[in-house]
Amino acid sequence: MPTILITGSNGLVGRELIRAFDKLPQYTVIATSLSPDKIMQPDVAFHQLDVTNRKEVAELFGDLLPQVVIHSAAISAPDTCETDKALCNKVNIEGTKNVADACKAIGAKMLFISTDFVFDGDAGPYKEEDAPSPISYYGWSKLEGEKITQTLDNWSIVRTVLVYGDTVGLNRSNFVTWVKGALEKGEKIKVVNDQQRTPTYAPDLAYGIVKATEWLVAGKANEIWHISGPEPLISVYDMALQIAAYYNLDSTLIEPIASASLNQPAKRPPVTGFILSKAEKHLNYKPIEFINGLEKLAL
Ligand SMILES: NC(=O)c1ccc[n+]([C@@H]2O[C@H](COP(=O)([O-])OP(=O)(O)OC[C@H]3O[C@@H](n4cnc5c(N)ncnc54)[C@H](OP(=O)(O)O)[C@@H]3O)[C@@H](O)[C@H]2O)c1
């Protein structure tokens, strides 16, 4: 029975992964995160782990001997990475190196979670073979993480796009909870209409990662997978309008704006989104559309 160790289990993606793997009797699941356990999933052992602490990572992996490590922990906020490059380097690059080296030492396979921000956004939607060209420090740090991952003998990289899902009990919000919360309070919000994405329902991403893990465990070729919501591309502003319509909230509170007028520290790639044909063909990946994700979320 393969043991799967997941880093960043208290995060939006990490928690969804714990839930998905815990349902599968063929795996033993170990959750790890920087802060104390927020998941409290029965049957899942939790260990507090700072991936920037090289010795701690090596010792924990050496004690637990997982067959697969899914590395989800990261500084995931692009603006934090842009304004605190030292922290971004430490977690997203050195932390990934610590995880990769500890995997090598025990012969574990590694699956790294990466992002559409490795692309410049000039020519989305993207397929796996397209050349990365990040325009933000976050995107660059994640691309470095991909390169580190590819130094293992057995690796997998899953890139994803704008994930939305259940954030109850977590430290963070996501786009759906932010828009819904603001409109419910009658607050005006500004939302960019020049960024297009294929937003990803968190349980769909978890399913795609489970399938990519099966591929890795089966000893098939090392692969990059694009796992996101389906095409067509949708602008972030249109996502906000769909959220307002779905929850019967006042869409006139949403002001469309251009990205440049937001003056955010990190540049965002204008048009990303993914072409999913590889994952559809090999992983039987069939994601749901944004509107169906809202229905399933039932916030
Ligand atoms: N969310 C998206 O839209 C999106 C899109 C593309 C790619 N991704 C990628 O998906 C992965 C997961 O993202 P997410 O949305 O789940 O992010 P998140 O909610 O911000 O969670 C990140 C997790 O990383 C953990 N972490 C931070 N520093 C750490 C450290 N030094 N040691 C160990 N753990 C640490 C945090 O732990 P604690 O909470 O315990 O402090 C947190 O739970 C990331 O690699 C991100 O780049 C996310």
Tab-separated table of C-alpha atoms and ligand atoms in Angstrom:
chain	number	residue	atom	x	y	z
A	1	MET	CA	0.000	0.000	0.000
A	2	PRO	CA	1.856	3.163	-1.150
A	3	THR	CA	2.299	5.876	1.448
A	4	ILE	CA	1.686	9.392	0.113
A	5	LEU	CA	3.091	12.357	2.023
A	6	ILE	CA	1.566	15.746	1.219
A	7	THR	CA	3.180	19.091	2.094
A	8	GLY	CA	1.074	22.224	2.631
A	9	SER	CA	-1.930	20.190	3.822
A	10	ASN	CA	-3.507	23.249	5.498
A	11	GLY	CA	-3.772	25.024	2.135
A	12	LEU	CA	-6.684	25.175	-0.288
A	13	VAL	CA	-5.146	22.538	-2.562
A	14	GLY	CA	-3.486	20.482	0.182
A	15	ARG	CA	-6.717	19.975	2.095
A	16	GLU	CA	-8.550	18.868	-1.022
A	17	LEU	CA	-5.760	16.377	-1.716
A	18	ILE	CA	-6.002	14.940	1.791
A	19	ARG	CA	-9.752	14.497	1.339
A	20	ALA	CA	-9.348	12.841	-2.067
A	21	PHE	CA	-6.563	10.411	-1.099
A	22	ASP	CA	-8.172	9.549	2.227
A	23	LYS	CA	-11.159	8.112	0.318
A	24	LEU	CA	-8.893	5.657	-1.508
A	25	PRO	CA	-8.152	2.507	0.494
A	26	GLN	CA	-5.067	1.699	-1.590
A	27	TYR	CA	-3.090	4.624	-0.088
A	28	THR	CA	-1.838	5.530	3.361
A	29	VAL	CA	-1.900	9.329	3.619
A	30	ILE	CA	0.365	11.554	5.712
A	31	ALA	CA	-0.413	15.268	5.996
A	32	THR	CA	2.252	17.865	6.764
A	33	SER	CA	2.069	21.650	7.018
A	34	LEU	CA	3.871	24.607	8.558
A	35	SER	CA	1.148	25.450	11.095
A	36	PRO	CA	-0.735	23.076	13.385
A	37	ASP	CA	-3.280	20.778	11.722
A	38	LYS	CA	-6.378	22.546	10.381
A	39	ILE	CA	-7.700	19.555	8.460
A	40	MET	CA	-8.390	17.175	11.317
A	41	GLN	CA	-9.149	14.370	8.890
A	42	PRO	CA	-9.760	11.157	10.823
A	43	ASP	CA	-7.294	8.375	9.859
A	44	VAL	CA	-4.736	10.830	8.440
A	45	ALA	CA	-1.563	11.267	10.481
A	46	PHE	CA	-0.381	14.877	10.678
A	47	HIS	CA	3.167	16.149	11.210
A	48	GLN	CA	4.104	19.800	11.475
A	49	LEU	CA	6.891	20.411	8.931
A	50	ASP	CA	8.699	23.538	7.781
A	51	VAL	CA	10.012	22.716	4.306
A	52	THR	CA	12.711	25.380	4.672
A	53	ASN	CA	14.286	23.325	7.479
A	54	ARG	CA	16.472	20.938	5.489
A	55	LYS	CA	17.346	18.709	8.462
A	56	GLU	CA	13.723	18.418	9.615
A	57	VAL	CA	12.564	17.453	6.112
A	58	ALA	CA	15.299	14.816	5.721
A	59	GLU	CA	14.592	13.337	9.161
A	60	LEU	CA	10.822	13.182	8.741
A	61	PHE	CA	11.046	11.579	5.298
A	62	GLY	CA	13.669	9.166	6.654
A	63	ASP	CA	11.361	8.175	9.530
A	64	LEU	CA	8.162	7.836	7.494
A	65	LEU	CA	9.613	6.532	4.198
A	66	PRO	CA	6.782	7.659	1.860
A	67	GLN	CA	6.793	6.203	-1.664
A	68	VAL	CA	5.394	9.428	-3.124
A	69	VAL	CA	5.681	13.033	-1.935
A	70	ILE	CA	3.195	15.566	-3.261
A	71	HIS	CA	4.761	18.974	-2.770
A	72	SER	CA	1.990	21.551	-2.505
A	73	ALA	CA	3.475	23.888	0.141
A	74	ALA	CA	4.450	27.265	-1.273
A	75	ILE	CA	4.159	30.991	-0.938
A	76	SER	CA	1.218	31.056	-3.328
A	77	ALA	CA	0.469	34.786	-3.321
A	78	PRO	CA	2.199	36.459	-6.289
A	79	ASP	CA	2.345	39.871	-4.596
A	80	THR	CA	4.030	38.418	-1.485
A	81	CYS	CA	6.637	36.797	-3.720
A	82	GLU	CA	7.223	40.068	-5.556
A	83	THR	CA	7.647	42.152	-2.401
A	84	ASP	CA	9.443	39.530	-0.264
A	85	LYS	CA	11.740	37.752	-2.675
A	86	ALA	CA	13.872	36.353	0.158
A	87	LEU	CA	10.862	34.548	1.631
A	88	CYS	CA	9.774	33.381	-1.816
A	89	ASN	CA	13.274	31.992	-2.511
A	90	LYS	CA	13.417	30.292	0.847
A	91	VAL	CA	10.075	28.502	0.576
A	92	ASN	CA	9.460	28.044	-3.153
A	93	ILE	CA	13.024	27.272	-4.219
A	94	GLU	CA	15.114	26.159	-1.204
A	95	GLY	CA	12.081	24.403	0.304
A	96	THR	CA	11.483	22.532	-2.951
A	97	LYS	CA	15.166	21.584	-3.086
A	98	ASN	CA	14.971	20.251	0.477
A	99	VAL	CA	11.935	18.160	-0.449
A	100	ALA	CA	13.539	16.913	-3.678
A	101	ASP	CA	16.821	15.988	-1.959
A	102	ALA	CA	15.008	14.181	0.852
A	103	CYS	CA	12.997	12.263	-1.787
A	104	LYS	CA	16.236	11.292	-3.543
A	105	ALA	CA	17.761	10.085	-0.268
A	106	ILE	CA	14.907	7.621	0.378
A	107	GLY	CA	14.077	6.794	-3.263
A	108	ALA	CA	10.634	8.484	-3.141
A	109	LYS	CA	8.877	9.771	-6.256
A	110	MET	CA	7.911	13.451	-6.244
A	111	LEU	CA	4.872	15.251	-7.644
A	112	PHE	CA	5.225	19.048	-7.719
A	113	ILE	CA	2.232	21.392	-7.956
A	114	SER	CA	2.944	24.285	-10.301
A	115	THR	CA	1.064	27.100	-11.954
A	116	ASP	CA	-0.121	28.795	-15.147
A	117	PHE	CA	2.008	31.759	-13.964
A	118	VAL	CA	5.054	30.029	-15.492
A	119	PHE	CA	3.672	31.396	-18.810
A	120	ASP	CA	3.699	35.028	-19.933
A	121	GLY	CA	0.009	35.041	-20.854
A	122	ASP	CA	0.500	36.317	-24.393
A	123	ALA	CA	-0.784	33.182	-26.108
A	124	GLY	CA	-3.096	31.181	-23.825
A	125	PRO	CA	-4.603	28.676	-23.528
A	126	TYR	CA	-1.422	26.650	-23.114
A	127	LYS	CA	-0.476	23.033	-23.623
A	128	GLU	CA	2.256	21.196	-21.714
A	129	GLU	CA	4.916	21.608	-24.439
A	130	ASP	CA	4.586	25.399	-24.654
A	131	ALA	CA	7.658	27.302	-23.535
A	132	PRO	CA	7.415	28.865	-20.061
A	133	SER	CA	8.327	32.531	-19.761
A	134	PRO	CA	7.253	33.892	-16.363
A	135	ILE	CA	6.608	37.610	-15.874
A	136	SER	CA	6.430	37.575	-12.054
A	137	TYR	CA	8.791	36.461	-9.315
A	138	TYR	CA	6.198	33.921	-8.166
A	139	GLY	CA	6.014	32.421	-11.657
A	140	TRP	CA	9.789	32.349	-11.890
A	141	SER	CA	10.154	30.681	-8.471
A	142	LYS	CA	7.650	27.981	-9.436
A	143	LEU	CA	9.495	27.363	-12.698
A	144	GLU	CA	12.690	26.913	-10.659
A	145	GLY	CA	10.749	24.428	-8.522
A	146	GLU	CA	9.809	22.530	-11.697
A	147	LYS	CA	13.461	22.349	-12.727
A	148	ILE	CA	14.486	21.054	-9.289
A	149	THR	CA	11.737	18.411	-9.459
A	150	GLN	CA	12.997	17.248	-12.841
A	151	THR	CA	16.370	16.306	-11.321
A	152	LEU	CA	14.728	13.264	-9.661
A	153	ASP	CA	14.574	9.914	-11.449
A	154	ASN	CA	10.794	9.723	-10.990
A	155	TRP	CA	8.803	12.920	-10.998
A	156	SER	CA	5.534	14.468	-12.056
A	157	ILE	CA	4.541	18.115	-12.420
A	158	VAL	CA	0.901	19.185	-12.270
A	159	ARG	CA	0.255	22.782	-13.297
A	160	THR	CA	-3.064	24.352	-12.438
A	161	VAL	CA	-5.009	27.622	-12.835
A	162	LEU	CA	-6.992	29.840	-10.424
A	163	VAL	CA	-8.325	27.266	-7.986
A	164	TYR	CA	-11.655	27.831	-6.204
A	165	GLY	CA	-13.183	25.670	-3.519
A	166	ASP	CA	-14.131	25.345	0.099
A	167	THR	CA	-11.999	27.575	2.345
A	168	VAL	CA	-13.969	27.162	5.582
A	169	GLY	CA	-11.495	26.882	8.453
A	170	LEU	CA	-8.497	27.881	6.316
A	171	ASN	CA	-6.368	31.033	6.617
A	172	ARG	CA	-7.257	32.210	3.126
A	173	SER	CA	-10.181	33.164	0.918
A	174	ASN	CA	-10.445	32.523	-2.789
A	175	PHE	CA	-12.041	34.412	-5.640
A	176	VAL	CA	-15.543	32.997	-5.136
A	177	THR	CA	-15.641	33.602	-1.394
A	178	TRP	CA	-14.156	37.099	-1.827
A	179	VAL	CA	-16.702	38.236	-4.465
A	180	LYS	CA	-19.678	36.669	-2.682
A	181	GLY	CA	-18.628	38.103	0.706
A	182	ALA	CA	-18.142	41.630	-0.642
A	183	LEU	CA	-21.407	41.720	-2.622
A	184	GLU	CA	-23.375	40.369	0.341
A	185	LYS	CA	-22.094	43.322	2.372
A	186	GLY	CA	-23.078	45.715	-0.436
A	187	GLU	CA	-19.433	46.624	-1.083
A	188	LYS	CA	-18.261	47.832	-4.489
A	189	ILE	CA	-15.437	45.769	-5.975
A	190	LYS	CA	-13.100	46.286	-8.917
A	191	VAL	CA	-12.445	43.207	-11.026
A	192	VAL	CA	-10.103	42.890	-13.978
A	193	ASN	CA	-11.636	42.250	-17.384
A	194	ASP	CA	-8.361	41.731	-19.271
A	195	GLN	CA	-7.220	38.501	-17.605
A	196	GLN	CA	-8.641	35.250	-18.914
A	197	ARG	CA	-8.409	31.880	-17.238
A	198	THR	CA	-9.822	28.346	-17.101
A	199	PRO	CA	-10.711	28.382	-13.364
A	200	THR	CA	-10.324	25.088	-11.530
A	201	TYR	CA	-12.776	23.481	-9.108
A	202	ALA	CA	-10.535	22.222	-6.274
A	203	PRO	CA	-12.011	18.663	-6.161
A	204	ASP	CA	-11.396	18.361	-9.937
A	205	LEU	CA	-7.763	19.314	-9.397
A	206	ALA	CA	-7.496	16.749	-6.597
A	207	TYR	CA	-8.938	14.078	-8.925
A	208	GLY	CA	-6.400	15.005	-11.619
A	209	ILE	CA	-3.562	14.792	-9.101
A	210	VAL	CA	-4.799	11.388	-7.868
A	211	LYS	CA	-4.713	10.148	-11.482
A	212	ALA	CA	-1.255	11.673	-12.098
A	213	THR	CA	-0.094	9.951	-8.891
A	214	GLU	CA	-1.423	6.594	-10.163
A	215	TRP	CA	0.579	7.201	-13.331
A	216	LEU	CA	3.698	7.947	-11.285
A	217	VAL	CA	3.225	4.965	-8.941
A	218	ALA	CA	2.782	2.699	-11.995
A	219	GLY	CA	6.278	3.720	-13.090
A	220	LYS	CA	5.184	5.339	-16.359
A	221	ALA	CA	7.119	8.163	-18.030
A	222	ASN	CA	7.838	11.390	-16.144
A	223	GLU	CA	5.268	13.930	-17.307
A	224	ILE	CA	4.047	17.504	-16.985
A	225	TRP	CA	0.231	17.635	-16.778
A	226	HIS	CA	-2.073	20.604	-17.323
A	227	ILE	CA	-5.011	20.214	-14.936
A	228	SER	CA	-7.556	23.054	-14.769
A	229	GLY	CA	-11.178	23.871	-15.518
A	230	PRO	CA	-12.329	23.364	-19.106
A	231	GLU	CA	-12.256	25.819	-21.984
A	232	PRO	CA	-13.686	28.241	-23.058
A	233	LEU	CA	-11.562	30.861	-21.394
A	234	ILE	CA	-13.452	33.158	-19.080
A	235	SER	CA	-12.419	36.628	-17.919
A	236	VAL	CA	-12.081	37.224	-14.203
A	237	TYR	CA	-14.774	39.923	-14.537
A	238	ASP	CA	-17.157	37.410	-16.150
A	239	MET	CA	-16.469	35.010	-13.298
A	240	ALA	CA	-17.544	37.739	-10.857
A	241	LEU	CA	-20.734	38.356	-12.876
A	242	GLN	CA	-21.534	34.638	-12.794
A	243	ILE	CA	-21.023	34.567	-9.024
A	244	ALA	CA	-23.358	37.569	-8.595
A	245	ALA	CA	-26.012	35.977	-10.830
A	246	TYR	CA	-25.769	32.589	-9.138
A	247	TYR	CA	-26.229	34.033	-5.629
A	248	ASN	CA	-28.757	36.699	-6.722
A	249	LEU	CA	-26.433	39.506	-5.700
A	250	ASP	CA	-26.151	43.022	-7.160
A	251	SER	CA	-23.806	42.823	-10.161
A	252	THR	CA	-23.775	46.618	-10.563
A	253	LEU	CA	-21.398	46.678	-7.557
A	254	ILE	CA	-18.764	45.026	-9.760
A	255	GLU	CA	-16.686	47.507	-11.722
A	256	PRO	CA	-14.658	46.129	-14.656
A	257	ILE	CA	-11.134	47.507	-14.726
A	258	ALA	CA	-7.848	46.996	-16.547
A	259	SER	CA	-5.066	45.123	-14.706
A	260	ALA	CA	-2.677	48.072	-15.066
A	261	SER	CA	-4.947	50.333	-13.014
A	262	LEU	CA	-4.694	48.010	-9.982
A	263	ASN	CA	-0.977	48.732	-9.475
A	264	GLN	CA	-0.355	45.306	-7.956
A	265	PRO	CA	3.302	44.534	-7.161
A	266	ALA	CA	3.292	41.364	-9.300
A	267	LYS	CA	2.354	41.374	-12.983
A	268	ARG	CA	-0.314	38.844	-13.939
A	269	PRO	CA	-0.200	36.963	-17.249
A	270	PRO	CA	-3.144	38.288	-19.323
A	271	VAL	CA	-4.432	35.123	-21.001
A	272	THR	CA	-3.500	31.746	-19.563
A	273	GLY	CA	-5.831	28.774	-19.205
A	274	PHE	CA	-4.968	25.279	-20.310
A	275	ILE	CA	-5.567	22.917	-23.196
A	276	LEU	CA	-6.472	19.691	-21.416
A	277	SER	CA	-6.297	17.104	-24.196
A	278	LYS	CA	-3.301	15.257	-22.697
A	279	ALA	CA	-4.939	14.819	-19.272
A	280	GLU	CA	-8.296	13.967	-20.873
A	281	LYS	CA	-6.670	11.256	-22.966
A	282	HIS	CA	-4.327	9.653	-20.441
A	283	LEU	CA	-5.870	10.478	-17.052
A	284	ASN	CA	-9.565	10.401	-18.003
A	285	TYR	CA	-9.733	13.946	-16.624
A	286	LYS	CA	-13.144	15.614	-17.120
A	287	PRO	CA	-13.455	18.891	-15.215
A	288	ILE	CA	-16.686	20.799	-14.652
A	289	GLU	CA	-17.501	24.320	-15.864
A	290	PHE	CA	-17.335	27.297	-13.534
A	291	ILE	CA	-21.124	27.591	-13.169
A	292	ASN	CA	-21.360	23.904	-12.161
A	293	GLY	CA	-18.517	24.425	-9.701
A	294	LEU	CA	-20.571	27.183	-8.047
A	295	GLU	CA	-23.538	24.803	-7.778
A	296	LYS	CA	-21.400	22.085	-6.218
A	297	LEU	CA	-19.699	24.444	-3.806
A	298	ALA	CA	-23.061	25.436	-2.316
A	299	LEU	CA	-21.506	28.133	-0.148
B	1	LIG	N1	-4.655	28.358	-5.474
B	1	LIG	C1	-4.407	28.552	-6.765
B	1	LIG	O1	-5.184	29.218	-7.479
B	1	LIG	C2	-3.176	27.939	-7.404
B	1	LIG	C3	-3.021	28.066	-8.785
B	1	LIG	C4	-1.883	27.504	-9.387
B	1	LIG	C5	-0.956	26.818	-8.614
B	1	LIG	N2	-1.122	26.730	-7.276
B	1	LIG	C6	-0.094	26.008	-6.499
B	1	LIG	O2	-0.739	25.042	-5.698
B	1	LIG	C7	-0.025	24.855	-4.489
B	1	LIG	C8	-0.981	24.995	-3.316
B	1	LIG	O3	-1.557	26.285	-3.360
B	1	LIG	P1	-2.726	26.696	-2.369
B	1	LIG	O4	-3.678	27.509	-3.136
B	1	LIG	O5	-3.212	25.518	-1.614
B	1	LIG	O6	-1.913	27.651	-1.406
B	1	LIG	P2	-2.230	28.074	0.079
B	1	LIG	O7	-3.679	27.906	0.373
B	1	LIG	O8	-1.587	29.399	0.244
B	1	LIG	O9	-1.448	26.984	0.918
B	1	LIG	C9	-0.060	26.911	0.904
B	1	LIG	C10	0.359	26.063	2.052
B	1	LIG	O10	1.781	26.084	2.095
B	1	LIG	C11	2.144	25.990	3.432
B	1	LIG	N3	3.462	26.562	3.666
B	1	LIG	C12	3.894	27.827	3.493
B	1	LIG	N4	5.166	27.951	3.891
B	1	LIG	C13	5.555	26.721	4.319
B	1	LIG	C14	6.748	26.192	4.868
B	1	LIG	N5	7.831	26.965	5.063
B	1	LIG	N6	6.770	24.890	5.202
B	1	LIG	C15	5.705	24.098	5.017
B	1	LIG	N7	4.541	24.541	4.537
B	1	LIG	C16	4.461	25.840	4.201
B	1	LIG	C17	1.102	26.741	4.239
B	1	LIG	O11	1.068	26.103	5.480
B	1	LIG	P3	0.236	26.554	6.790
B	1	LIG	O12	-1.143	26.949	6.314
B	1	LIG	O13	0.241	25.314	7.618
B	1	LIG	O14	0.952	27.704	7.416
B	1	LIG	C18	-0.142	26.559	3.400
B	1	LIG	O15	-0.993	25.599	3.949
B	1	LIG	C19	1.109	25.878	-4.492
B	1	LIG	O16	2.283	25.222	-4.852
B	1	LIG	C20	0.692	26.889	-5.553
B	1	LIG	O17	1.830	27.455	-6.176
B	1	LIG	C21	-2.223	27.258	-6.642
